[in-house]
Short mmCIF file of C-alpha atoms in Angstrom, two decimals:
data_model
loop_
_atom_site.label_atom_id
_atom_site.label_comp_id
_atom_site.label_asym_id
_atom_site.label_seq_id
_atom_site.Cartn_x
_atom_site.Cartn_y
_atom_site.Cartn_z
CA MET U 1 -9.15 13.42 -6.12
CA ASN U 2 -11.98 11.95 -8.09
CA ALA U 3 -13.66 14.59 -10.33
CA ALA U 4 -16.68 12.44 -11.10
CA PRO U 5 -18.84 11.96 -7.98
CA GLY U 6 -22.39 12.95 -8.27
CA ASP U 7 -22.87 11.61 -11.87
CA GLY U 8 -26.52 10.25 -11.94
CA ALA U 9 -27.21 11.07 -8.34
CA THR U 10 -30.12 12.98 -6.96
CA TYR U 11 -31.22 14.63 -3.72
CA ILE U 12 -34.50 13.81 -2.06
CA VAL U 13 -35.53 16.82 0.05
CA ARG U 14 -38.37 17.13 2.49
CA GLY U 15 -38.93 20.86 3.48
CA GLY U 16 -40.11 22.35 6.82
CA ASN U 17 -37.11 21.89 9.11
CA PRO U 18 -35.16 24.96 10.34
CA ILE U 19 -31.60 24.98 9.52
CA SER U 20 -29.73 25.56 12.74
CA GLY U 21 -26.21 24.90 14.34
CA THR U 22 -22.65 25.78 13.50
CA LEU U 23 -21.08 25.72 9.99
CA LYS U 24 -17.47 26.12 9.00
CA PRO U 25 -17.51 27.26 5.42
CA GLY U 26 -15.29 25.41 2.90
CA GLY U 27 -12.45 26.83 0.91
CA ASN U 28 -13.20 29.36 -1.79
CA LYS U 29 -13.74 27.58 -5.10
CA ASN U 30 -13.00 30.72 -7.09
CA ALA U 31 -9.69 31.24 -5.26
CA ALA U 32 -8.55 27.64 -5.21
CA LEU U 33 -8.86 27.02 -8.94
CA PRO U 34 -6.47 29.99 -9.99
CA MET U 35 -4.16 29.18 -7.05
CA LEU U 36 -3.90 25.60 -8.23
CA ALA U 37 -3.14 26.73 -11.83
CA SER U 38 -0.45 29.09 -10.54
CA THR U 39 1.44 26.06 -9.02
CA LEU U 40 2.83 25.58 -12.57
CA LEU U 41 4.68 28.89 -12.46
CA GLY U 42 7.71 27.80 -10.19
CA GLY U 43 10.15 25.11 -10.16
CA GLU U 44 9.43 23.94 -6.66
CA PRO U 45 6.42 22.34 -4.90
CA VAL U 46 3.48 24.65 -3.88
CA THR U 47 1.26 23.47 -1.00
CA LEU U 48 -2.19 24.68 -0.66
CA GLU U 49 -4.37 24.15 2.45
CA ASN U 50 -8.16 24.38 2.94
CA VAL U 51 -8.71 23.23 -0.67
CA PRO U 52 -12.49 22.38 -1.07
CA ASP U 53 -13.39 18.78 -1.94
CA ILE U 54 -15.57 19.68 -4.97
CA ARG U 55 -15.87 18.42 -8.49
CA ASP U 56 -14.21 21.43 -10.12
CA VAL U 57 -11.22 21.19 -7.85
CA GLY U 58 -10.95 17.57 -8.55
CA ALA U 59 -10.99 18.12 -12.24
CA MET U 60 -8.20 20.79 -11.87
CA LEU U 61 -6.12 18.45 -9.89
CA ASP U 62 -6.53 15.76 -12.56
CA LEU U 63 -5.55 18.22 -15.33
CA LEU U 64 -2.41 19.22 -13.48
CA GLY U 65 -1.57 15.50 -13.19
CA GLU U 66 -2.25 15.00 -17.01
CA LEU U 67 0.39 17.70 -17.75
CA GLY U 68 2.82 15.64 -15.76
CA ALA U 69 2.86 17.54 -12.42
CA THR U 70 3.29 15.48 -9.22
CA VAL U 71 -0.02 16.00 -7.32
CA THR U 72 0.05 14.76 -3.66
CA ALA U 73 -2.64 14.73 -1.01
CA GLN U 74 -0.88 15.74 2.20
CA GLU U 75 -4.05 15.46 4.30
CA ILE U 76 -7.72 16.27 4.01
CA GLY U 77 -7.98 19.60 2.18
CA CYS U 78 -4.21 19.98 1.82
CA TRP U 79 -2.63 19.36 -1.58
CA SER U 80 1.04 19.70 -2.85
CA VAL U 81 1.77 20.18 -6.58
CA ASP U 82 5.38 19.72 -7.88
CA PRO U 83 5.65 21.21 -11.36
CA SER U 84 9.12 19.98 -11.94
CA THR U 85 7.82 16.81 -13.53
CA VAL U 86 5.51 18.57 -16.05
CA SER U 87 6.12 16.75 -19.37
CA THR U 88 3.58 18.32 -21.79
CA GLN U 89 1.77 21.57 -22.45
CA THR U 90 -1.03 20.00 -24.24
CA LEU U 91 -4.39 18.95 -22.66
CA THR U 92 -6.56 16.54 -24.55
CA SER U 93 -8.76 15.25 -21.64
CA SER U 94 -12.53 15.72 -21.80
CA LEU U 95 -12.12 17.13 -18.25
CA ALA U 96 -10.61 20.28 -19.77
CA GLY U 97 -13.90 20.78 -21.67
CA ASP U 98 -15.95 20.20 -18.45
CA ILE U 99 -14.78 23.18 -16.37
CA ARG U 100 -14.18 26.73 -17.42
CA ALA U 101 -11.22 27.09 -15.08
CA SER U 102 -9.04 24.73 -17.31
CA PHE U 103 -8.33 27.80 -19.33
CA LEU U 104 -6.49 29.33 -16.35
CA LEU U 105 -3.67 26.94 -17.26
CA ALA U 106 -2.88 29.09 -20.31
CA GLY U 107 -1.05 31.87 -18.60
CA PRO U 108 1.24 29.61 -16.58
CA LEU U 109 2.05 27.25 -19.39
CA LEU U 110 2.79 30.11 -21.77
CA GLY U 111 4.92 31.92 -19.11
CA ARG U 112 6.99 28.82 -18.06
CA TRP U 113 7.18 26.87 -21.22
CA GLY U 114 6.09 29.14 -24.07
CA ARG U 115 3.38 26.93 -25.35
CA ALA U 116 -0.21 25.86 -24.35
CA VAL U 117 -2.76 23.81 -26.24
CA LEU U 118 -6.03 23.75 -24.59
CA PRO U 119 -9.57 22.58 -25.52
CA ARG U 120 -12.44 24.94 -25.49
CA PRO U 121 -13.43 25.15 -21.78
CA GLY U 122 -16.83 24.20 -20.29
CA GLY U 123 -18.45 25.39 -17.14
CA ASP U 124 -22.00 26.91 -16.32
CA ARG U 125 -24.17 27.82 -19.17
CA ILE U 126 -25.36 31.06 -17.87
CA GLY U 127 -24.80 33.14 -20.96
CA ARG U 128 -22.09 34.18 -23.44
CA ARG U 129 -18.65 34.01 -21.72
CA PRO U 130 -16.11 34.80 -24.55
CA LEU U 131 -12.31 34.30 -23.87
CA ASP U 132 -11.43 37.44 -25.85
CA THR U 133 -10.25 39.36 -22.69
CA HIS U 134 -7.82 36.44 -21.89
CA LEU U 135 -6.59 36.07 -25.40
CA HIS U 136 -6.03 39.83 -26.13
CA ALA U 137 -4.07 40.12 -22.91
CA LEU U 138 -1.89 37.17 -23.77
CA ILE U 139 -1.24 38.55 -27.26
CA GLU U 140 -0.20 41.89 -25.81
CA LEU U 141 2.21 39.96 -23.68
CA GLY U 142 3.78 38.41 -26.84
CA ALA U 143 1.81 35.26 -27.47
CA GLU U 144 0.78 33.98 -30.79
CA VAL U 145 -2.83 32.61 -30.64
CA GLU U 146 -4.53 30.22 -33.14
CA VAL U 147 -8.19 29.70 -32.57
CA LEU U 148 -9.37 26.28 -33.91
CA PRO U 149 -12.85 24.81 -33.88
CA ASP U 150 -12.03 22.62 -30.83
CA ARG U 151 -9.04 24.11 -29.19
CA TYR U 152 -6.74 27.08 -28.78
CA VAL U 153 -3.03 26.89 -29.79
CA MET U 154 -0.93 29.45 -28.12
CA LYS U 155 2.81 29.97 -28.48
CA ALA U 156 5.59 32.43 -27.26
CA PRO U 157 8.67 31.01 -28.88
CA GLN U 158 10.73 34.06 -27.81
CA GLY U 159 9.17 34.19 -24.33
CA LEU U 160 6.66 36.69 -23.06
CA HIS U 161 7.47 40.50 -22.46
CA GLY U 162 5.95 43.07 -20.08
CA ALA U 163 3.29 45.19 -21.52
CA ASP U 164 0.83 48.05 -20.53
CA ILE U 165 -2.49 46.14 -20.83
CA PHE U 166 -6.04 47.65 -20.65
CA LEU U 167 -8.36 44.67 -20.31
CA HIS U 168 -11.42 44.56 -22.55
CA GLU U 169 -13.66 44.02 -19.61
CA MET U 170 -13.16 43.54 -15.74
CA SER U 171 -12.98 39.78 -16.27
CA VAL U 172 -11.97 37.79 -13.12
CA MET U 173 -10.31 34.91 -14.94
CA GLY U 174 -8.91 37.17 -17.67
CA THR U 175 -7.16 39.07 -15.03
CA GLU U 176 -5.88 36.04 -13.34
CA ASN U 177 -4.53 34.69 -16.58
CA ALA U 178 -2.72 37.96 -17.32
CA ILE U 179 -1.17 38.01 -13.73
CA MET U 180 0.12 34.56 -14.05
CA ALA U 181 1.54 35.02 -17.63
CA ALA U 182 3.05 38.45 -16.65
CA ALA U 183 4.75 36.79 -13.56
CA LEU U 184 7.21 35.07 -15.89
CA ALA U 185 7.40 37.77 -18.55
CA LYS U 186 10.46 39.93 -19.20
CA GLY U 187 9.99 43.38 -17.68
CA THR U 188 7.19 44.97 -15.94
CA THR U 189 3.40 44.59 -16.84
CA THR U 190 0.68 47.04 -15.87
CA ILE U 191 -2.89 45.69 -15.97
CA HIS U 192 -5.60 48.27 -16.13
CA ASN U 193 -9.23 47.61 -15.64
CA ALA U 194 -8.26 44.46 -13.67
CA ALA U 195 -10.82 42.54 -11.49
CA SER U 196 -10.17 43.13 -7.76
CA GLU U 197 -12.35 40.41 -6.15
CA PRO U 198 -10.91 38.85 -2.88
CA HIS U 199 -10.11 35.60 -4.77
CA VAL U 200 -7.98 37.64 -7.26
CA GLN U 201 -6.23 39.07 -4.30
CA GLU U 202 -5.52 35.69 -2.87
CA LEU U 203 -4.02 34.67 -6.15
CA CYS U 204 -1.77 37.73 -6.18
CA ARG U 205 -0.57 37.11 -2.62
CA LEU U 206 0.48 33.49 -3.56
CA VAL U 207 2.40 34.62 -6.69
CA GLU U 208 4.05 37.18 -4.45
CA LYS U 209 5.06 34.41 -2.06
CA MET U 210 6.53 32.49 -5.05
CA GLY U 211 8.77 35.51 -5.66
CA CYS U 212 7.00 37.90 -7.96
CA PRO U 213 6.35 41.46 -6.69
CA ILE U 214 2.88 42.74 -7.40
CA ARG U 215 1.84 46.31 -6.61
CA GLY U 216 -1.82 47.49 -6.35
CA ILE U 217 -3.44 44.31 -5.03
CA GLY U 218 -7.11 44.96 -4.23
CA THR U 219 -7.24 47.83 -6.87
CA ASN U 220 -8.17 47.92 -10.55
CA VAL U 221 -4.53 48.61 -11.61
CA LEU U 222 -1.94 45.99 -11.00
CA GLU U 223 1.87 46.30 -11.63
CA ILE U 224 3.68 42.99 -11.97
CA GLU U 225 7.50 42.75 -11.97
CA GLY U 226 8.13 39.71 -14.19
CA GLN U 227 10.75 37.22 -12.90
CA GLN U 228 13.05 34.81 -14.75
CA ASP U 229 12.21 31.92 -12.15
CA LEU U 230 9.80 31.51 -9.34
CA GLY U 231 9.93 29.22 -6.37
CA GLY U 232 7.55 27.22 -4.27
CA ALA U 233 5.28 28.47 -1.50
CA THR U 234 2.51 27.50 1.01
CA ALA U 235 -0.73 29.18 1.20
CA VAL U 236 -4.21 28.83 2.79
CA VAL U 237 -7.32 29.19 0.65
CA GLY U 238 -9.75 31.57 2.29
CA PRO U 239 -13.40 30.79 3.14
CA ASP U 240 -15.95 30.78 0.24
CA PRO U 241 -18.17 33.99 0.49
CA ILE U 242 -20.64 32.43 -1.95
CA GLU U 243 -21.27 29.40 0.35
CA VAL U 244 -21.50 31.74 3.42
CA GLY U 245 -24.09 33.90 1.54
CA SER U 246 -25.97 30.73 0.51
CA PHE U 247 -26.20 29.44 4.10
CA ILE U 248 -27.08 32.82 5.49
CA GLY U 249 -30.06 32.85 3.20
CA LEU U 250 -30.94 29.17 3.93
CA ALA U 251 -31.13 29.74 7.61
CA ALA U 252 -33.25 32.91 7.29
CA VAL U 253 -35.84 31.42 5.05
CA THR U 254 -36.14 28.25 7.23
CA GLY U 255 -36.32 30.16 10.49
CA GLY U 256 -33.17 28.61 12.00
CA ARG U 257 -30.37 30.07 14.04
CA LEU U 258 -26.95 29.61 12.33
CA LYS U 259 -23.45 30.38 13.38
CA ILE U 260 -20.94 30.49 10.42
CA THR U 261 -17.33 30.51 11.81
CA ASN U 262 -14.38 32.20 10.04
CA ALA U 263 -16.57 33.91 7.46
CA MET U 264 -14.58 37.06 7.33
CA PRO U 265 -17.70 39.35 7.17
CA GLN U 266 -15.88 42.67 6.91
CA LEU U 267 -13.89 41.48 3.82
CA HIS U 268 -16.53 39.54 1.85
CA HIS U 269 -20.07 40.45 3.01
CA ARG U 270 -20.70 44.18 3.22
CA MET U 271 -22.58 44.46 -0.15
CA THR U 272 -24.19 41.05 0.37
CA ARG U 273 -25.58 42.44 3.61
CA ILE U 274 -26.90 45.51 1.89
CA GLY U 275 -28.78 43.30 -0.74
CA PHE U 276 -30.03 40.75 1.76
CA GLU U 277 -31.23 43.54 4.14
CA ARG U 278 -33.52 44.60 1.25
CA LEU U 279 -35.21 41.25 1.63
CA GLY U 280 -35.48 41.54 5.36
CA ILE U 281 -32.56 39.19 6.19
CA HIS U 282 -30.29 40.24 9.02
CA TRP U 283 -27.34 38.86 10.79
CA GLU U 284 -24.74 39.87 13.45
CA ASN U 285 -21.01 39.99 13.05
CA ASP U 286 -19.02 38.45 15.94
CA GLY U 287 -15.49 39.02 15.11
CA GLN U 288 -14.72 36.74 12.08
CA ASP U 289 -18.11 34.90 12.65
CA ILE U 290 -21.63 35.43 11.45
CA ILE U 291 -24.59 34.66 13.51
CA VAL U 292 -28.01 34.45 11.68
CA PRO U 293 -30.80 34.82 14.39
CA ALA U 294 -33.77 32.49 14.42
CA GLY U 295 -37.37 33.28 13.62
CA GLN U 296 -36.78 36.16 11.19
CA THR U 297 -39.80 37.83 9.43
CA LEU U 298 -38.75 38.59 5.91
CA GLU U 299 -40.25 41.78 4.39
CA ILE U 300 -38.83 43.65 1.41
CA SER U 301 -37.79 47.20 2.28
CA GLU U 302 -39.56 50.00 0.53
CA ASP U 303 -37.51 52.02 -1.94
CA LEU U 304 -37.02 55.58 -0.58
CA THR U 305 -37.94 57.12 -3.87
CA GLY U 306 -41.15 55.19 -4.21
CA GLY U 307 -40.04 52.79 -7.04
CA ILE U 308 -39.80 49.00 -6.83
CA PRO U 309 -36.74 48.11 -4.83
CA LYS U 310 -33.97 46.37 -6.66
CA ILE U 311 -30.99 44.02 -6.22
CA ASP U 312 -28.52 44.11 -9.00
CA ASP U 313 -25.06 42.55 -9.44
CA GLY U 314 -21.83 43.70 -10.77
CA PRO U 315 -18.00 43.37 -10.53
CA TRP U 316 -16.47 43.58 -7.00
CA PRO U 317 -17.36 45.29 -4.77
CA ALA U 318 -20.96 45.11 -6.08
CA PHE U 319 -23.47 42.34 -5.16
CA PRO U 320 -21.89 39.09 -6.17
CA PRO U 321 -23.27 37.61 -9.52
CA ASP U 322 -22.96 34.16 -7.92
CA LEU U 323 -25.53 35.15 -5.31
CA THR U 324 -28.13 36.34 -7.72
CA SER U 325 -29.85 33.01 -8.07
CA ILE U 326 -29.88 32.70 -4.31
CA ALA U 327 -31.42 36.25 -3.95
CA VAL U 328 -34.25 35.13 -6.27
CA VAL U 329 -35.41 32.06 -4.14
CA LEU U 330 -34.97 34.24 -0.99
CA ALA U 331 -37.25 36.88 -2.45
CA THR U 332 -40.01 34.41 -2.95
CA GLN U 333 -40.12 33.96 0.85
CA ALA U 334 -40.19 37.70 1.66
CA ARG U 335 -43.34 39.93 1.78
CA GLY U 336 -43.45 42.56 -0.93
CA THR U 337 -42.20 43.11 -4.52
CA ILE U 338 -38.60 43.37 -5.67
CA LEU U 339 -36.69 43.46 -9.01
CA ILE U 340 -33.70 41.21 -9.44
CA HIS U 341 -31.47 42.53 -12.15
CA GLU U 342 -28.71 40.07 -13.48
CA LYS U 343 -26.48 42.47 -15.35
CA MET U 344 -23.56 40.06 -15.92
CA PHE U 345 -24.96 36.93 -17.61
CA GLU U 346 -28.03 36.86 -19.95
CA SER U 347 -29.11 33.29 -19.23
CA ARG U 348 -28.52 33.16 -15.52
CA LEU U 349 -32.33 33.67 -14.83
CA PHE U 350 -33.75 31.14 -17.16
CA TRP U 351 -34.10 28.48 -14.41
CA VAL U 352 -36.84 30.54 -12.54
CA ASP U 353 -39.41 28.44 -14.33
CA ARG U 354 -38.55 25.64 -11.76
CA LEU U 355 -39.50 28.02 -9.07
CA ILE U 356 -42.70 29.00 -10.79
CA SER U 357 -43.67 25.26 -10.96
CA MET U 358 -43.25 25.26 -7.11
CA GLY U 359 -45.59 28.11 -6.71
CA ALA U 360 -43.44 31.17 -6.73
CA HIS U 361 -44.88 34.42 -8.24
CA ILE U 362 -42.20 35.58 -10.72
CA VAL U 363 -42.36 37.62 -13.93
CA LEU U 364 -39.38 37.02 -16.12
CA CYS U 365 -39.29 40.49 -17.79
CA ASP U 366 -36.30 39.62 -20.04
CA PRO U 367 -33.13 37.51 -19.87
CA HIS U 368 -31.68 39.95 -17.32
CA ARG U 369 -34.58 41.00 -15.10
CA ALA U 370 -37.23 39.24 -12.90
CA VAL U 371 -39.78 40.72 -10.61
CA ILE U 372 -40.59 38.56 -7.62
CA VAL U 373 -43.89 39.05 -5.40
CA GLY U 374 -43.77 37.22 -2.04
CA PRO U 375 -44.29 35.41 0.07
CA ALA U 376 -45.15 32.31 -1.73
CA ARG U 377 -45.99 28.82 -0.30
CA LEU U 378 -43.73 26.61 -2.33
CA GLN U 379 -44.62 23.03 -3.00
CA GLY U 380 -42.21 20.15 -3.54
CA GLN U 381 -41.55 19.19 -7.11
CA ASP U 382 -39.36 17.05 -9.42
CA LEU U 383 -36.51 19.38 -10.30
CA ALA U 384 -33.21 19.40 -12.22
CA SER U 385 -30.16 21.62 -11.40
CA PRO U 386 -28.99 23.69 -14.47
CA ASP U 387 -25.79 25.14 -12.91
CA ILE U 388 -24.05 25.47 -9.62
CA ARG U 389 -25.75 28.50 -8.20
CA ALA U 390 -29.22 27.73 -9.51
CA GLY U 391 -28.86 24.33 -8.20
CA MET U 392 -28.12 25.48 -4.68
CA ALA U 393 -31.12 27.96 -5.00
CA LEU U 394 -33.31 24.90 -5.76
CA VAL U 395 -32.02 23.14 -2.73
CA ILE U 396 -32.84 26.17 -0.62
CA ALA U 397 -36.33 26.27 -2.22
CA ALA U 398 -36.91 22.56 -1.58
CA LEU U 399 -35.81 23.10 2.13
CA CYS U 400 -38.42 25.63 2.75
CA ALA U 401 -41.26 24.17 0.55
CA GLU U 402 -44.01 21.86 1.66
CA GLY U 403 -43.64 18.24 0.82
CA GLU U 404 -40.91 16.34 -0.98
CA SER U 405 -38.71 17.44 -3.94
CA THR U 406 -36.44 15.38 -5.96
CA ILE U 407 -33.42 17.25 -7.52
CA HIS U 408 -31.72 15.72 -10.40
CA ASN U 409 -28.32 16.52 -12.06
CA ILE U 410 -26.78 17.32 -8.70
CA LYS U 411 -23.35 16.95 -10.12
CA GLN U 412 -23.74 20.69 -11.07
CA VAL U 413 -24.30 21.75 -7.32
CA GLU U 414 -21.49 19.49 -6.19
CA ARG U 415 -19.08 21.44 -8.50
CA GLY U 416 -19.21 24.23 -6.01
CA TYR U 417 -20.58 22.99 -2.61
CA GLU U 418 -18.47 20.49 -0.61
CA ASN U 419 -20.24 17.46 1.09
CA LEU U 420 -23.48 19.46 0.77
CA HIS U 421 -26.02 16.84 1.75
CA GLU U 422 -24.00 15.73 4.83
CA ARG U 423 -23.48 19.27 6.11
CA LEU U 424 -27.10 20.10 5.58
CA GLN U 425 -28.11 16.90 7.54
CA SER U 426 -25.85 17.97 10.41
CA LEU U 427 -27.76 21.33 10.48
CA GLY U 428 -31.23 19.61 10.72
CA ALA U 429 -32.17 19.32 6.99
CA ASP U 430 -34.18 16.35 5.79
CA ILE U 431 -32.19 15.49 2.72
CA GLU U 432 -30.87 12.18 1.18
CA ARG U 433 -28.56 11.52 -1.58
CA THR U 434 -29.31 8.70 -3.85
CA THR U 435 -27.54 7.19 -6.80
#
């Protein structure tokens, strides 16, 4: 998989068309990346199906190949990784510095080979995202960690050992690294204050299939029985709830009727529904599918206590942080006033100046809070995508705006959304991708 598509490309978007039709969501980026990292844990091939064709996944597959693993495309969306050919535990590629998920390789490399040398990871610039939670967990499992200006050198010459760990924060990737390292540690590891997002649960189930028992999946306390060796497995990456939430909002603000198949609404979208209903956005559950009705009138619900209504994010099962940017643009199209409180990352809201330039009525109170007054008639503008989710929010804004918008730096959006312009075109959007 080529990790570089999208460099220098732009979207040309003409707003005004309703987004209608049927959409099958892609595989969950936030599940696929740790599941790919976990393929290094065993001595046999692991096959993953429904893997999204996005930049970050392409980068992770390339990094696995750089380590010496045999990476094979079985068919579209299906990849096999054979870790028996791994020849190094050191990454030097610039790709490792491009995606934050490259650091998920620390746990498997330490657990299996007792050594990992990784560059400082990249990813979205949405605020401070220290790796302390990862490193402290690995140290408690017996790793020696040296922090250098450009890389992390981690060693466990005597192997890892089970430990009773209380994570410094409910970090998703920190939890995932601890799970993978503990799977090959001697003895039992208990992880307290663990993240419990559905994609963490998917990783746990894959590691179980490889031969490591895990108790407490879906809770904030995990108990992992470390094994001397793990085997291969086959798993299917679940649907991406952030993509589903993005398209629910897009259909609602453009007035279209959209059916999203295999969306797993009861697992993923109960809190998303609560947040979106505050904006006047409704949908119907039909088994595992979601149906967004056409012609919705968006109006912000009054707060029962008389205050300004609010949407705020938090760790699972709270409103997903990755949908905060989407909620901001949706709020610009709803009648009323609402506060969006981004609790997790202090720079995630800094992109709203782009929406203001399009005509949105937004007051950025501080790095974490924005007050939006709607509805606003947005006008097409020349825009640039700062990160994955803000980039998708700008695409949504452009699709409900009057006139033409140009969105630059779309490689950021394409890190998280598969074949976005083609899928939007199939749903009626007037969007072109130019290079």
